[in-house]
Tab-separated table of C-alpha atoms in Angstrom:
chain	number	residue	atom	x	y	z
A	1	UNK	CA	0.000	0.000	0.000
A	2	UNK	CA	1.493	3.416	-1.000
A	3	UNK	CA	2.086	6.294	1.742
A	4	UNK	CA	-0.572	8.374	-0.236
A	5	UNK	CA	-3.120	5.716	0.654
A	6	UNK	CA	-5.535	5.663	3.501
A	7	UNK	CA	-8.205	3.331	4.395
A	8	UNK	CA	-11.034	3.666	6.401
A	9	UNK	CA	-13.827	1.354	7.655
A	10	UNK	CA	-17.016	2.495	8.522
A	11	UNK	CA	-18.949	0.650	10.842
A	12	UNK	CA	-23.183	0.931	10.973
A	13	UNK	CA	-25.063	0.752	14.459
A	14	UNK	CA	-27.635	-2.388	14.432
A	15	UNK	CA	-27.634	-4.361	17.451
A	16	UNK	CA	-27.573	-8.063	17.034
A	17	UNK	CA	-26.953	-6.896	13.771
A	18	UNK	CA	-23.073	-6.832	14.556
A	19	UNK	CA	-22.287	-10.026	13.757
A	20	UNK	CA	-22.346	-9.148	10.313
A	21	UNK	CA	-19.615	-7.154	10.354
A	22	UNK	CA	-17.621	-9.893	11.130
A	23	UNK	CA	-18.284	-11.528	8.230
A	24	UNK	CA	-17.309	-8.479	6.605
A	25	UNK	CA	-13.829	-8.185	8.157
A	26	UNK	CA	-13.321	-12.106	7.462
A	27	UNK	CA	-13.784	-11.312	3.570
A	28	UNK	CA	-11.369	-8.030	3.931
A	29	UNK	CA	-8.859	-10.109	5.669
A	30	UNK	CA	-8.722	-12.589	2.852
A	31	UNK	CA	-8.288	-9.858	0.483
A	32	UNK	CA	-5.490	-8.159	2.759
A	33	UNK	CA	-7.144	-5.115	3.098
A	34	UNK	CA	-6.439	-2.845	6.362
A	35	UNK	CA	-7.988	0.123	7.460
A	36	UNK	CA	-5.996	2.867	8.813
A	37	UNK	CA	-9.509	4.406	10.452
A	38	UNK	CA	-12.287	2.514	11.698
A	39	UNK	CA	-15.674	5.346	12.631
A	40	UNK	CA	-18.399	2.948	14.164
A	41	UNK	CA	-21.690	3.579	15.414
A	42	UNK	CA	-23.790	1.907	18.284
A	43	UNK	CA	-22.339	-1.800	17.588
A	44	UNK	CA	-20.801	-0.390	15.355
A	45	UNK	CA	-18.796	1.632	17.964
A	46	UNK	CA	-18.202	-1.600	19.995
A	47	UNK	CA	-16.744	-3.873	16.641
A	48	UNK	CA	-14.579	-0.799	16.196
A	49	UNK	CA	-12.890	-0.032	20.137
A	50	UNK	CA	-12.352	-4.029	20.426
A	51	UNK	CA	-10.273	-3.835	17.015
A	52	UNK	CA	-8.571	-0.798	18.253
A	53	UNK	CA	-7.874	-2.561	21.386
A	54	UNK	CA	-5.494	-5.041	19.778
A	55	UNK	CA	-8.061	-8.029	19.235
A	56	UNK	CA	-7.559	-9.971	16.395
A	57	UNK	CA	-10.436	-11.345	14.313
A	58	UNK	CA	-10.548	-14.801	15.372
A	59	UNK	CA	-10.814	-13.470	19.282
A	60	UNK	CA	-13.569	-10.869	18.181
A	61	UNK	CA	-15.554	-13.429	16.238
A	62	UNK	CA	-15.273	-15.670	19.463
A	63	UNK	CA	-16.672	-12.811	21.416
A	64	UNK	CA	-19.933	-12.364	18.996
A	65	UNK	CA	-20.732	-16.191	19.466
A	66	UNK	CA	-20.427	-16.247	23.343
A	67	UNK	CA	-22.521	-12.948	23.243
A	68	UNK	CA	-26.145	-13.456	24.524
A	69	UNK	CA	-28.869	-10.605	24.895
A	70	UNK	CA	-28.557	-10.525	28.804
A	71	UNK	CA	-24.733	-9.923	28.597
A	72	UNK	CA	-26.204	-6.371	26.647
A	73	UNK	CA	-29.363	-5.123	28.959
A	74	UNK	CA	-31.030	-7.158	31.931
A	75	UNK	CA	-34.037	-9.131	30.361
A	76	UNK	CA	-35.896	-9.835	33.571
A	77	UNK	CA	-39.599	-8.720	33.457
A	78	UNK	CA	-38.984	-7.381	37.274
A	79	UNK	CA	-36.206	-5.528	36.057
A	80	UNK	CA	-37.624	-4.258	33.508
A	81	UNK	CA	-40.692	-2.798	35.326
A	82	UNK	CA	-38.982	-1.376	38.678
A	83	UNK	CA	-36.917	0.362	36.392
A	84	UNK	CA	-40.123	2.146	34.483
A	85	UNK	CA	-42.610	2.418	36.863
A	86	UNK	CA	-40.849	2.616	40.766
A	87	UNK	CA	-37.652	4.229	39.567
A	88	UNK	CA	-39.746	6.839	36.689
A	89	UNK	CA	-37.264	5.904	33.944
A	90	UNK	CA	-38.148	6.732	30.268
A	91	UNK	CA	-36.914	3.806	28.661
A	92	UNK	CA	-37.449	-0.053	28.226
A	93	UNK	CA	-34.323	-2.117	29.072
A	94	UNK	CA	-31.474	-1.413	31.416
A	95	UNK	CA	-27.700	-1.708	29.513
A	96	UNK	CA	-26.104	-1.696	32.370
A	97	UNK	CA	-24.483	-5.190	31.510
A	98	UNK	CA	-22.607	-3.728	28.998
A	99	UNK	CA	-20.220	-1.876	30.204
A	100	UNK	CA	-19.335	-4.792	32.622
A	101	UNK	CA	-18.986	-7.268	29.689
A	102	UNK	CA	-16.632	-4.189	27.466
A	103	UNK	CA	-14.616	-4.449	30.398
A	104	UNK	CA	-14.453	-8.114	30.873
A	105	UNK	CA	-15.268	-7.343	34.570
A	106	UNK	CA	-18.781	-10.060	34.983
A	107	UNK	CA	-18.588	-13.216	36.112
A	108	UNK	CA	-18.844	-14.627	32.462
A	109	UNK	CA	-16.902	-12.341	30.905
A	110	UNK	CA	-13.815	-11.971	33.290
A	111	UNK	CA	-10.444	-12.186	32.246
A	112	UNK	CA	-11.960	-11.927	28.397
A	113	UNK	CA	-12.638	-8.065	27.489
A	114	UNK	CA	-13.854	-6.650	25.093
A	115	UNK	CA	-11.785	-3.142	25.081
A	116	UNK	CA	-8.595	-2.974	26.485
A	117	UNK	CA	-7.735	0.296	27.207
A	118	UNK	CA	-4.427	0.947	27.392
A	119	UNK	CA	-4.022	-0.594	24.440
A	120	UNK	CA	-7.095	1.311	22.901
A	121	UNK	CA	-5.756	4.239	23.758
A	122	UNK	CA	-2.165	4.304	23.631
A	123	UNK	CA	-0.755	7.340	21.278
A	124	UNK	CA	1.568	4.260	19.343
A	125	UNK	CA	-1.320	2.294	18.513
A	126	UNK	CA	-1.294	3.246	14.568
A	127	UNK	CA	-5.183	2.383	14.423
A	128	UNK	CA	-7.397	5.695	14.317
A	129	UNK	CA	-10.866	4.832	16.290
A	130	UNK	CA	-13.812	7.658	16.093
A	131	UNK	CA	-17.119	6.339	17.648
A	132	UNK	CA	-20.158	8.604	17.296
A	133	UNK	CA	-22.554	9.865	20.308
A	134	UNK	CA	-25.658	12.592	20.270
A	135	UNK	CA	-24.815	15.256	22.909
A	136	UNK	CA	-28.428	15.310	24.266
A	137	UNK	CA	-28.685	19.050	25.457
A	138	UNK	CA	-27.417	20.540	22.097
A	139	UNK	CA	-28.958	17.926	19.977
A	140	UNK	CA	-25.202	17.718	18.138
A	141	UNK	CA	-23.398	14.750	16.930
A	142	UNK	CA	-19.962	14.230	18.678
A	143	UNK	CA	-17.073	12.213	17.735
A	144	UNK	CA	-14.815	9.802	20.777
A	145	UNK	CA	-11.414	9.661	19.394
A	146	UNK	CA	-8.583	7.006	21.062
A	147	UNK	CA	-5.977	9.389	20.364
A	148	UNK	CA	-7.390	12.696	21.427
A	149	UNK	CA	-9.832	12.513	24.336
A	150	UNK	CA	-9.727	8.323	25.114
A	151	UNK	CA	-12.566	5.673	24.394
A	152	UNK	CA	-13.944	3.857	27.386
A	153	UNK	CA	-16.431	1.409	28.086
A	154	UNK	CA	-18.612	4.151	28.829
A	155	UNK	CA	-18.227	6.152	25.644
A	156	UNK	CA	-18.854	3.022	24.053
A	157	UNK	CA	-22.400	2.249	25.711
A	158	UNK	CA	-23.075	6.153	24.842
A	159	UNK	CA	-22.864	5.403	21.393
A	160	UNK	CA	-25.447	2.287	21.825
A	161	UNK	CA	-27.924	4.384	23.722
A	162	UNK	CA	-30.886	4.004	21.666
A	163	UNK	CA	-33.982	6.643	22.460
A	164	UNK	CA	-36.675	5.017	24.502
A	165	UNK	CA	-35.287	1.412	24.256
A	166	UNK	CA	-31.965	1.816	26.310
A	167	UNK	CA	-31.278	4.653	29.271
A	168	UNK	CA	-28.971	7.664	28.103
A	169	UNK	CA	-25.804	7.658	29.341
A	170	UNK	CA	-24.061	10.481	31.591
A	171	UNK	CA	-20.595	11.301	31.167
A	172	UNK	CA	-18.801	14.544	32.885
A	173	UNK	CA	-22.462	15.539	33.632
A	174	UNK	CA	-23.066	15.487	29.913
A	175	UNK	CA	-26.155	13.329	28.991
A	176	UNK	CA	-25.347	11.119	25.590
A	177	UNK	CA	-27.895	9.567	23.085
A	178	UNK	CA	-27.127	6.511	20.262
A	179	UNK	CA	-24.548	7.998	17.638
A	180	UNK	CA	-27.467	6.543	15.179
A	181	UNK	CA	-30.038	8.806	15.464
A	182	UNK	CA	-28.106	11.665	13.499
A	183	UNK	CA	-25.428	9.499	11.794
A	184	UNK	CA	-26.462	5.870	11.740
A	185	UNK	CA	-23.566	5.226	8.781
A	186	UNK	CA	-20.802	7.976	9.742
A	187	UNK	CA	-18.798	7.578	6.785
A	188	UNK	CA	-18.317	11.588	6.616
A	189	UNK	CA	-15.495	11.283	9.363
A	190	UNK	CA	-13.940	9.514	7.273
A	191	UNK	CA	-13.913	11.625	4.456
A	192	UNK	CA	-13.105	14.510	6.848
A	193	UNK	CA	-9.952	12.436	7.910
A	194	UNK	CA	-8.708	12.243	4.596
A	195	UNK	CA	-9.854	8.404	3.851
A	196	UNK	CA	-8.860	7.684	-0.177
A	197	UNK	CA	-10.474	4.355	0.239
A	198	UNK	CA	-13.487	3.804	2.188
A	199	UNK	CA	-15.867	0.784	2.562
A	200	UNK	CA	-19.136	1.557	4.609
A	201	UNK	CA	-20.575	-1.519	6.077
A	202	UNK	CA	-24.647	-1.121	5.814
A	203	UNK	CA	-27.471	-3.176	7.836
A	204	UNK	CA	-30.096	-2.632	5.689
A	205	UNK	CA	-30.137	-3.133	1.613
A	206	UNK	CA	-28.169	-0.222	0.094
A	207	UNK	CA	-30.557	1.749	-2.758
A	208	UNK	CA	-27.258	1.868	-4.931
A	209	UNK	CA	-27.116	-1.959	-5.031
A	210	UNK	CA	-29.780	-4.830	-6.847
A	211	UNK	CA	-32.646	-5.846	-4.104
A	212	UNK	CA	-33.240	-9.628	-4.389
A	213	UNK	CA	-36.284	-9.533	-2.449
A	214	UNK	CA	-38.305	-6.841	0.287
A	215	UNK	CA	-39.564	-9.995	2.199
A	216	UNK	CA	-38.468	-9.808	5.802
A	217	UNK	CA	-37.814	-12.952	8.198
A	218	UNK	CA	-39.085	-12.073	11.865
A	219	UNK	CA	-37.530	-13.724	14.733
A	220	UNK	CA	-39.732	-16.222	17.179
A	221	UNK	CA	-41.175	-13.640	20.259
A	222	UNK	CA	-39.170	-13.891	23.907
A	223	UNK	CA	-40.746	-16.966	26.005
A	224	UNK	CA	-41.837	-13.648	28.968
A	225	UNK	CA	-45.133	-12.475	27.981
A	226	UNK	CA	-44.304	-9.313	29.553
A	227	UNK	CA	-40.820	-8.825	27.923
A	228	UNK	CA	-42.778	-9.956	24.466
A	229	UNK	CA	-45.479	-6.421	24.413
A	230	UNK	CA	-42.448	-4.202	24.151
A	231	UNK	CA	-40.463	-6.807	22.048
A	232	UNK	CA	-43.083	-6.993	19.285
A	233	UNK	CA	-43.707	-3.169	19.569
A	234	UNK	CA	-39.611	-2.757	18.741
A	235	UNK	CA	-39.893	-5.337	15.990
A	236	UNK	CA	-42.857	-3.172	14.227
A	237	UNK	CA	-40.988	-0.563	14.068
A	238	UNK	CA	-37.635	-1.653	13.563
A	239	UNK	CA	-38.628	-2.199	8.884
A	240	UNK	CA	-39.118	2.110	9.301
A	241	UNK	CA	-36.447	2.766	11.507
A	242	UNK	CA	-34.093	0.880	8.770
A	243	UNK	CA	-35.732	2.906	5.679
A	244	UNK	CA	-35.439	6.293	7.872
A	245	UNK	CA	-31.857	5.710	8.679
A	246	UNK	CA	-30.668	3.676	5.170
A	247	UNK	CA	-32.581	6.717	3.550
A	248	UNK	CA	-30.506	9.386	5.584
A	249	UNK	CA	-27.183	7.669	4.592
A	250	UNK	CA	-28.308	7.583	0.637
A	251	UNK	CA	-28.949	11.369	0.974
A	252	UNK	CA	-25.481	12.058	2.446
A	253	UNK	CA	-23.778	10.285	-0.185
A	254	UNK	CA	-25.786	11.689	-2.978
A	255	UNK	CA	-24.587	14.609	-1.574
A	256	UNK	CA	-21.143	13.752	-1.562
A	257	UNK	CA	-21.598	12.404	-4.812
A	258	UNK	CA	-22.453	16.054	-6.039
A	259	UNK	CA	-19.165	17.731	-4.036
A	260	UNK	CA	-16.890	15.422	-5.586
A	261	UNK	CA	-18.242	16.407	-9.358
A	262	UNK	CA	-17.765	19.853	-7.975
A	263	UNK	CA	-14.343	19.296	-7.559
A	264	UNK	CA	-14.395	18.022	-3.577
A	265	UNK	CA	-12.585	15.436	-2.061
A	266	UNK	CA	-10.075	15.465	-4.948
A	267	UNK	CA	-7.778	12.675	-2.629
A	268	UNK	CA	-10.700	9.935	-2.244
A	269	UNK	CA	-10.611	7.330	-4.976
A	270	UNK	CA	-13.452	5.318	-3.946
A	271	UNK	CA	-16.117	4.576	-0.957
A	272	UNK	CA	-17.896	1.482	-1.406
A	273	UNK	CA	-21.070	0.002	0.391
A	274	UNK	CA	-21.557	-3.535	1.730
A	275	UNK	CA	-24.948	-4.504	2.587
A	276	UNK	CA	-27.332	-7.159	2.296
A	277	UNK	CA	-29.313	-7.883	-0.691
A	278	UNK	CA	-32.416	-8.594	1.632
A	279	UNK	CA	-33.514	-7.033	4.596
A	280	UNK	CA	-31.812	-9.152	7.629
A	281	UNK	CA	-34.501	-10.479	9.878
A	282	UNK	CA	-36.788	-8.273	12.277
A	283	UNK	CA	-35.670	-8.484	15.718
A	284	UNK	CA	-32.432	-8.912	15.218
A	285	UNK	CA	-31.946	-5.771	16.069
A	286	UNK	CA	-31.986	-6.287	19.958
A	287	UNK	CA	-31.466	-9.803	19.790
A	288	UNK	CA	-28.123	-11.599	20.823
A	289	UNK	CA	-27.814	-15.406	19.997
A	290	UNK	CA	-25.242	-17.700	18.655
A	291	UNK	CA	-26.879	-18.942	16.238
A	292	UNK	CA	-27.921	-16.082	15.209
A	293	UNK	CA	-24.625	-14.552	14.332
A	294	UNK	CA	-23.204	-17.535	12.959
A	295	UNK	CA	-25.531	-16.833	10.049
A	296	UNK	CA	-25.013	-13.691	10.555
A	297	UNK	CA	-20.895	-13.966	9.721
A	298	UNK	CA	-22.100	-16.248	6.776
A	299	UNK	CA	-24.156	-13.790	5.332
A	300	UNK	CA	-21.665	-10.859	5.433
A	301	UNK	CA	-18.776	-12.316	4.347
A	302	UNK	CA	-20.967	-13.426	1.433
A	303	UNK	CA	-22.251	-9.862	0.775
A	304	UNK	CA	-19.005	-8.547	1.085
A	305	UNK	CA	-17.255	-11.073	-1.542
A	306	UNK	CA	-20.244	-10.014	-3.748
A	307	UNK	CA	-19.649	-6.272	-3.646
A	308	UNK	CA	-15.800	-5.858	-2.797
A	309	UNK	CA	-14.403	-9.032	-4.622
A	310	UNK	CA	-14.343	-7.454	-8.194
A	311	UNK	CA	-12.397	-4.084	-7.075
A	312	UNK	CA	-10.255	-5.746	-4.358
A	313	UNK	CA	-9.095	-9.098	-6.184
A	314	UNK	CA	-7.118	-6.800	-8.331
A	315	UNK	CA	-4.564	-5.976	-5.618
Protein backbone atom coordinates (compact mmCIF):
# COMPACT_ATOMS: atom_id res chain seq x y z
CA UNK A 1 0.00 0.00 0.00
CA UNK A 2 1.49 3.42 -1.00
CA UNK A 3 2.09 6.29 1.74
CA UNK A 4 -0.57 8.37 -0.24
CA UNK A 5 -3.12 5.72 0.65
CA UNK A 6 -5.54 5.66 3.50
CA UNK A 7 -8.20 3.33 4.39
CA UNK A 8 -11.03 3.67 6.40
CA UNK A 9 -13.83 1.35 7.66
CA UNK A 10 -17.02 2.49 8.52
CA UNK A 11 -18.95 0.65 10.84
CA UNK A 12 -23.18 0.93 10.97
CA UNK A 13 -25.06 0.75 14.46
CA UNK A 14 -27.63 -2.39 14.43
CA UNK A 15 -27.63 -4.36 17.45
CA UNK A 16 -27.57 -8.06 17.03
CA UNK A 17 -26.95 -6.90 13.77
CA UNK A 18 -23.07 -6.83 14.56
CA UNK A 19 -22.29 -10.03 13.76
CA UNK A 20 -22.35 -9.15 10.31
CA UNK A 21 -19.61 -7.15 10.35
CA UNK A 22 -17.62 -9.89 11.13
CA UNK A 23 -18.28 -11.53 8.23
CA UNK A 24 -17.31 -8.48 6.61
CA UNK A 25 -13.83 -8.18 8.16
CA UNK A 26 -13.32 -12.11 7.46
CA UNK A 27 -13.78 -11.31 3.57
CA UNK A 28 -11.37 -8.03 3.93
CA UNK A 29 -8.86 -10.11 5.67
CA UNK A 30 -8.72 -12.59 2.85
CA UNK A 31 -8.29 -9.86 0.48
CA UNK A 32 -5.49 -8.16 2.76
CA UNK A 33 -7.14 -5.11 3.10
CA UNK A 34 -6.44 -2.84 6.36
CA UNK A 35 -7.99 0.12 7.46
CA UNK A 36 -6.00 2.87 8.81
CA UNK A 37 -9.51 4.41 10.45
CA UNK A 38 -12.29 2.51 11.70
CA UNK A 39 -15.67 5.35 12.63
CA UNK A 40 -18.40 2.95 14.16
CA UNK A 41 -21.69 3.58 15.41
CA UNK A 42 -23.79 1.91 18.28
CA UNK A 43 -22.34 -1.80 17.59
CA UNK A 44 -20.80 -0.39 15.36
CA UNK A 45 -18.80 1.63 17.96
CA UNK A 46 -18.20 -1.60 19.99
CA UNK A 47 -16.74 -3.87 16.64
CA UNK A 48 -14.58 -0.80 16.20
CA UNK A 49 -12.89 -0.03 20.14
CA UNK A 50 -12.35 -4.03 20.43
CA UNK A 51 -10.27 -3.84 17.01
CA UNK A 52 -8.57 -0.80 18.25
CA UNK A 53 -7.87 -2.56 21.39
CA UNK A 54 -5.49 -5.04 19.78
CA UNK A 55 -8.06 -8.03 19.24
CA UNK A 56 -7.56 -9.97 16.39
CA UNK A 57 -10.44 -11.34 14.31
CA UNK A 58 -10.55 -14.80 15.37
CA UNK A 59 -10.81 -13.47 19.28
CA UNK A 60 -13.57 -10.87 18.18
CA UNK A 61 -15.55 -13.43 16.24
CA UNK A 62 -15.27 -15.67 19.46
CA UNK A 63 -16.67 -12.81 21.42
CA UNK A 64 -19.93 -12.36 19.00
CA UNK A 65 -20.73 -16.19 19.47
CA UNK A 66 -20.43 -16.25 23.34
CA UNK A 67 -22.52 -12.95 23.24
CA UNK A 68 -26.14 -13.46 24.52
CA UNK A 69 -28.87 -10.61 24.89
CA UNK A 70 -28.56 -10.53 28.80
CA UNK A 71 -24.73 -9.92 28.60
CA UNK A 72 -26.20 -6.37 26.65
CA UNK A 73 -29.36 -5.12 28.96
CA UNK A 74 -31.03 -7.16 31.93
CA UNK A 75 -34.04 -9.13 30.36
CA UNK A 76 -35.90 -9.83 33.57
CA UNK A 77 -39.60 -8.72 33.46
CA UNK A 78 -38.98 -7.38 37.27
CA UNK A 79 -36.21 -5.53 36.06
CA UNK A 80 -37.62 -4.26 33.51
CA UNK A 81 -40.69 -2.80 35.33
CA UNK A 82 -38.98 -1.38 38.68
CA UNK A 83 -36.92 0.36 36.39
CA UNK A 84 -40.12 2.15 34.48
CA UNK A 85 -42.61 2.42 36.86
CA UNK A 86 -40.85 2.62 40.77
CA UNK A 87 -37.65 4.23 39.57
CA UNK A 88 -39.75 6.84 36.69
CA UNK A 89 -37.26 5.90 33.94
CA UNK A 90 -38.15 6.73 30.27
CA UNK A 91 -36.91 3.81 28.66
CA UNK A 92 -37.45 -0.05 28.23
CA UNK A 93 -34.32 -2.12 29.07
CA UNK A 94 -31.47 -1.41 31.42
CA UNK A 95 -27.70 -1.71 29.51
CA UNK A 96 -26.10 -1.70 32.37
CA UNK A 97 -24.48 -5.19 31.51
CA UNK A 98 -22.61 -3.73 29.00
CA UNK A 99 -20.22 -1.88 30.20
CA UNK A 100 -19.33 -4.79 32.62
CA UNK A 101 -18.99 -7.27 29.69
CA UNK A 102 -16.63 -4.19 27.47
CA UNK A 103 -14.62 -4.45 30.40
CA UNK A 104 -14.45 -8.11 30.87
CA UNK A 105 -15.27 -7.34 34.57
CA UNK A 106 -18.78 -10.06 34.98
CA UNK A 107 -18.59 -13.22 36.11
CA UNK A 108 -18.84 -14.63 32.46
CA UNK A 109 -16.90 -12.34 30.90
CA UNK A 110 -13.81 -11.97 33.29
CA UNK A 111 -10.44 -12.19 32.25
CA UNK A 112 -11.96 -11.93 28.40
CA UNK A 113 -12.64 -8.07 27.49
CA UNK A 114 -13.85 -6.65 25.09
CA UNK A 115 -11.78 -3.14 25.08
CA UNK A 116 -8.59 -2.97 26.49
CA UNK A 117 -7.74 0.30 27.21
CA UNK A 118 -4.43 0.95 27.39
CA UNK A 119 -4.02 -0.59 24.44
CA UNK A 120 -7.10 1.31 22.90
CA UNK A 121 -5.76 4.24 23.76
CA UNK A 122 -2.17 4.30 23.63
CA UNK A 123 -0.76 7.34 21.28
CA UNK A 124 1.57 4.26 19.34
CA UNK A 125 -1.32 2.29 18.51
CA UNK A 126 -1.29 3.25 14.57
CA UNK A 127 -5.18 2.38 14.42
CA UNK A 128 -7.40 5.69 14.32
CA UNK A 129 -10.87 4.83 16.29
CA UNK A 130 -13.81 7.66 16.09
CA UNK A 131 -17.12 6.34 17.65
CA UNK A 132 -20.16 8.60 17.30
CA UNK A 133 -22.55 9.87 20.31
CA UNK A 134 -25.66 12.59 20.27
CA UNK A 135 -24.81 15.26 22.91
CA UNK A 136 -28.43 15.31 24.27
CA UNK A 137 -28.68 19.05 25.46
CA UNK A 138 -27.42 20.54 22.10
CA UNK A 139 -28.96 17.93 19.98
CA UNK A 140 -25.20 17.72 18.14
CA UNK A 141 -23.40 14.75 16.93
CA UNK A 142 -19.96 14.23 18.68
CA UNK A 143 -17.07 12.21 17.73
CA UNK A 144 -14.82 9.80 20.78
CA UNK A 145 -11.41 9.66 19.39
CA UNK A 146 -8.58 7.01 21.06
CA UNK A 147 -5.98 9.39 20.36
CA UNK A 148 -7.39 12.70 21.43
CA UNK A 149 -9.83 12.51 24.34
CA UNK A 150 -9.73 8.32 25.11
CA UNK A 151 -12.57 5.67 24.39
CA UNK A 152 -13.94 3.86 27.39
CA UNK A 153 -16.43 1.41 28.09
CA UNK A 154 -18.61 4.15 28.83
CA UNK A 155 -18.23 6.15 25.64
CA UNK A 156 -18.85 3.02 24.05
CA UNK A 157 -22.40 2.25 25.71
CA UNK A 158 -23.08 6.15 24.84
CA UNK A 159 -22.86 5.40 21.39
CA UNK A 160 -25.45 2.29 21.83
CA UNK A 161 -27.92 4.38 23.72
CA UNK A 162 -30.89 4.00 21.67
CA UNK A 163 -33.98 6.64 22.46
CA UNK A 164 -36.67 5.02 24.50
CA UNK A 165 -35.29 1.41 24.26
CA UNK A 166 -31.96 1.82 26.31
CA UNK A 167 -31.28 4.65 29.27
CA UNK A 168 -28.97 7.66 28.10
CA UNK A 169 -25.80 7.66 29.34
CA UNK A 170 -24.06 10.48 31.59
CA UNK A 171 -20.59 11.30 31.17
CA UNK A 172 -18.80 14.54 32.88
CA UNK A 173 -22.46 15.54 33.63
CA UNK A 174 -23.07 15.49 29.91
CA UNK A 175 -26.16 13.33 28.99
CA UNK A 176 -25.35 11.12 25.59
CA UNK A 177 -27.90 9.57 23.09
CA UNK A 178 -27.13 6.51 20.26
CA UNK A 179 -24.55 8.00 17.64
CA UNK A 180 -27.47 6.54 15.18
CA UNK A 181 -30.04 8.81 15.46
CA UNK A 182 -28.11 11.67 13.50
CA UNK A 183 -25.43 9.50 11.79
CA UNK A 184 -26.46 5.87 11.74
CA UNK A 185 -23.57 5.23 8.78
CA UNK A 186 -20.80 7.98 9.74
CA UNK A 187 -18.80 7.58 6.79
CA UNK A 188 -18.32 11.59 6.62
CA UNK A 189 -15.50 11.28 9.36
CA UNK A 190 -13.94 9.51 7.27
CA UNK A 191 -13.91 11.62 4.46
CA UNK A 192 -13.11 14.51 6.85
CA UNK A 193 -9.95 12.44 7.91
CA UNK A 194 -8.71 12.24 4.60
CA UNK A 195 -9.85 8.40 3.85
CA UNK A 196 -8.86 7.68 -0.18
CA UNK A 197 -10.47 4.35 0.24
CA UNK A 198 -13.49 3.80 2.19
CA UNK A 199 -15.87 0.78 2.56
CA UNK A 200 -19.14 1.56 4.61
CA UNK A 201 -20.58 -1.52 6.08
CA UNK A 202 -24.65 -1.12 5.81
CA UNK A 203 -27.47 -3.18 7.84
CA UNK A 204 -30.10 -2.63 5.69
CA UNK A 205 -30.14 -3.13 1.61
CA UNK A 206 -28.17 -0.22 0.09
CA UNK A 207 -30.56 1.75 -2.76
CA UNK A 208 -27.26 1.87 -4.93
CA UNK A 209 -27.12 -1.96 -5.03
CA UNK A 210 -29.78 -4.83 -6.85
CA UNK A 211 -32.65 -5.85 -4.10
CA UNK A 212 -33.24 -9.63 -4.39
CA UNK A 213 -36.28 -9.53 -2.45
CA UNK A 214 -38.31 -6.84 0.29
CA UNK A 215 -39.56 -10.00 2.20
CA UNK A 216 -38.47 -9.81 5.80
CA UNK A 217 -37.81 -12.95 8.20
CA UNK A 218 -39.08 -12.07 11.87
CA UNK A 219 -37.53 -13.72 14.73
CA UNK A 220 -39.73 -16.22 17.18
CA UNK A 221 -41.18 -13.64 20.26
CA UNK A 222 -39.17 -13.89 23.91
CA UNK A 223 -40.75 -16.97 26.01
CA UNK A 224 -41.84 -13.65 28.97
CA UNK A 225 -45.13 -12.47 27.98
CA UNK A 226 -44.30 -9.31 29.55
CA UNK A 227 -40.82 -8.82 27.92
CA UNK A 228 -42.78 -9.96 24.47
CA UNK A 229 -45.48 -6.42 24.41
CA UNK A 230 -42.45 -4.20 24.15
CA UNK A 231 -40.46 -6.81 22.05
CA UNK A 232 -43.08 -6.99 19.28
CA UNK A 233 -43.71 -3.17 19.57
CA UNK A 234 -39.61 -2.76 18.74
CA UNK A 235 -39.89 -5.34 15.99
CA UNK A 236 -42.86 -3.17 14.23
CA UNK A 237 -40.99 -0.56 14.07
CA UNK A 238 -37.63 -1.65 13.56
CA UNK A 239 -38.63 -2.20 8.88
CA UNK A 240 -39.12 2.11 9.30
CA UNK A 241 -36.45 2.77 11.51
CA UNK A 242 -34.09 0.88 8.77
CA UNK A 243 -35.73 2.91 5.68
CA UNK A 244 -35.44 6.29 7.87
CA UNK A 245 -31.86 5.71 8.68
CA UNK A 246 -30.67 3.68 5.17
CA UNK A 247 -32.58 6.72 3.55
CA UNK A 248 -30.51 9.39 5.58
CA UNK A 249 -27.18 7.67 4.59
CA UNK A 250 -28.31 7.58 0.64
CA UNK A 251 -28.95 11.37 0.97
CA UNK A 252 -25.48 12.06 2.45
CA UNK A 253 -23.78 10.29 -0.19
CA UNK A 254 -25.79 11.69 -2.98
CA UNK A 255 -24.59 14.61 -1.57
CA UNK A 256 -21.14 13.75 -1.56
CA UNK A 257 -21.60 12.40 -4.81
CA UNK A 258 -22.45 16.05 -6.04
CA UNK A 259 -19.16 17.73 -4.04
CA UNK A 260 -16.89 15.42 -5.59
CA UNK A 261 -18.24 16.41 -9.36
CA UNK A 262 -17.77 19.85 -7.98
CA UNK A 263 -14.34 19.30 -7.56
CA UNK A 264 -14.40 18.02 -3.58
CA UNK A 265 -12.58 15.44 -2.06
CA UNK A 266 -10.07 15.46 -4.95
CA UNK A 267 -7.78 12.68 -2.63
CA UNK A 268 -10.70 9.93 -2.24
CA UNK A 269 -10.61 7.33 -4.98
CA UNK A 270 -13.45 5.32 -3.95
CA UNK A 271 -16.12 4.58 -0.96
CA UNK A 272 -17.90 1.48 -1.41
CA UNK A 273 -21.07 0.00 0.39
CA UNK A 274 -21.56 -3.54 1.73
CA UNK A 275 -24.95 -4.50 2.59
CA UNK A 276 -27.33 -7.16 2.30
CA UNK A 277 -29.31 -7.88 -0.69
CA UNK A 278 -32.42 -8.59 1.63
CA UNK A 279 -33.51 -7.03 4.60
CA UNK A 280 -31.81 -9.15 7.63
CA UNK A 281 -34.50 -10.48 9.88
CA UNK A 282 -36.79 -8.27 12.28
CA UNK A 283 -35.67 -8.48 15.72
CA UNK A 284 -32.43 -8.91 15.22
CA UNK A 285 -31.95 -5.77 16.07
CA UNK A 286 -31.99 -6.29 19.96
CA UNK A 287 -31.47 -9.80 19.79
CA UNK A 288 -28.12 -11.60 20.82
CA UNK A 289 -27.81 -15.41 20.00
CA UNK A 290 -25.24 -17.70 18.65
CA UNK A 291 -26.88 -18.94 16.24
CA UNK A 292 -27.92 -16.08 15.21
CA UNK A 293 -24.62 -14.55 14.33
CA UNK A 294 -23.20 -17.53 12.96
CA UNK A 295 -25.53 -16.83 10.05
CA UNK A 296 -25.01 -13.69 10.55
CA UNK A 297 -20.89 -13.97 9.72
CA UNK A 298 -22.10 -16.25 6.78
CA UNK A 299 -24.16 -13.79 5.33
CA UNK A 300 -21.67 -10.86 5.43
CA UNK A 301 -18.78 -12.32 4.35
CA UNK A 302 -20.97 -13.43 1.43
CA UNK A 303 -22.25 -9.86 0.78
CA UNK A 304 -19.01 -8.55 1.09
CA UNK A 305 -17.26 -11.07 -1.54
CA UNK A 306 -20.24 -10.01 -3.75
CA UNK A 307 -19.65 -6.27 -3.65
CA UNK A 308 -15.80 -5.86 -2.80
CA UNK A 309 -14.40 -9.03 -4.62
CA UNK A 310 -14.34 -7.45 -8.19
CA UNK A 311 -12.40 -4.08 -7.07
CA UNK A 312 -10.26 -5.75 -4.36
CA UNK A 313 -9.10 -9.10 -6.18
CA UNK A 314 -7.12 -6.80 -8.33
CA UNK A 315 -4.56 -5.98 -5.62
Amino acid sequence: MSKQTKRALVLSGGGGRGAYQVGVLNCLDALNWEPDIIVGTSIGAVNAATLGSGLPLPALRNRWLDLETADVQKMRADDVFIDNLVRGGKHVFDTSPLPETLGGRSKKWLGRPWLIPEILNNPENELEIWITAVEASERRLVYFNNHADGITAKKVQASCSIPLWYEATKISGKTYLDGGAIANSPFRKAVELGATEIIVVMMAPWPGNPIRSWEVERLPSLNDELLAIPQRLWASFEPALDMMLTEIAWHDYRLLEKERQDGNYRNLKWIRFVAPDTPLAVGLMTTYQRKNHIRLFRRGENDAEESLGDLLSER
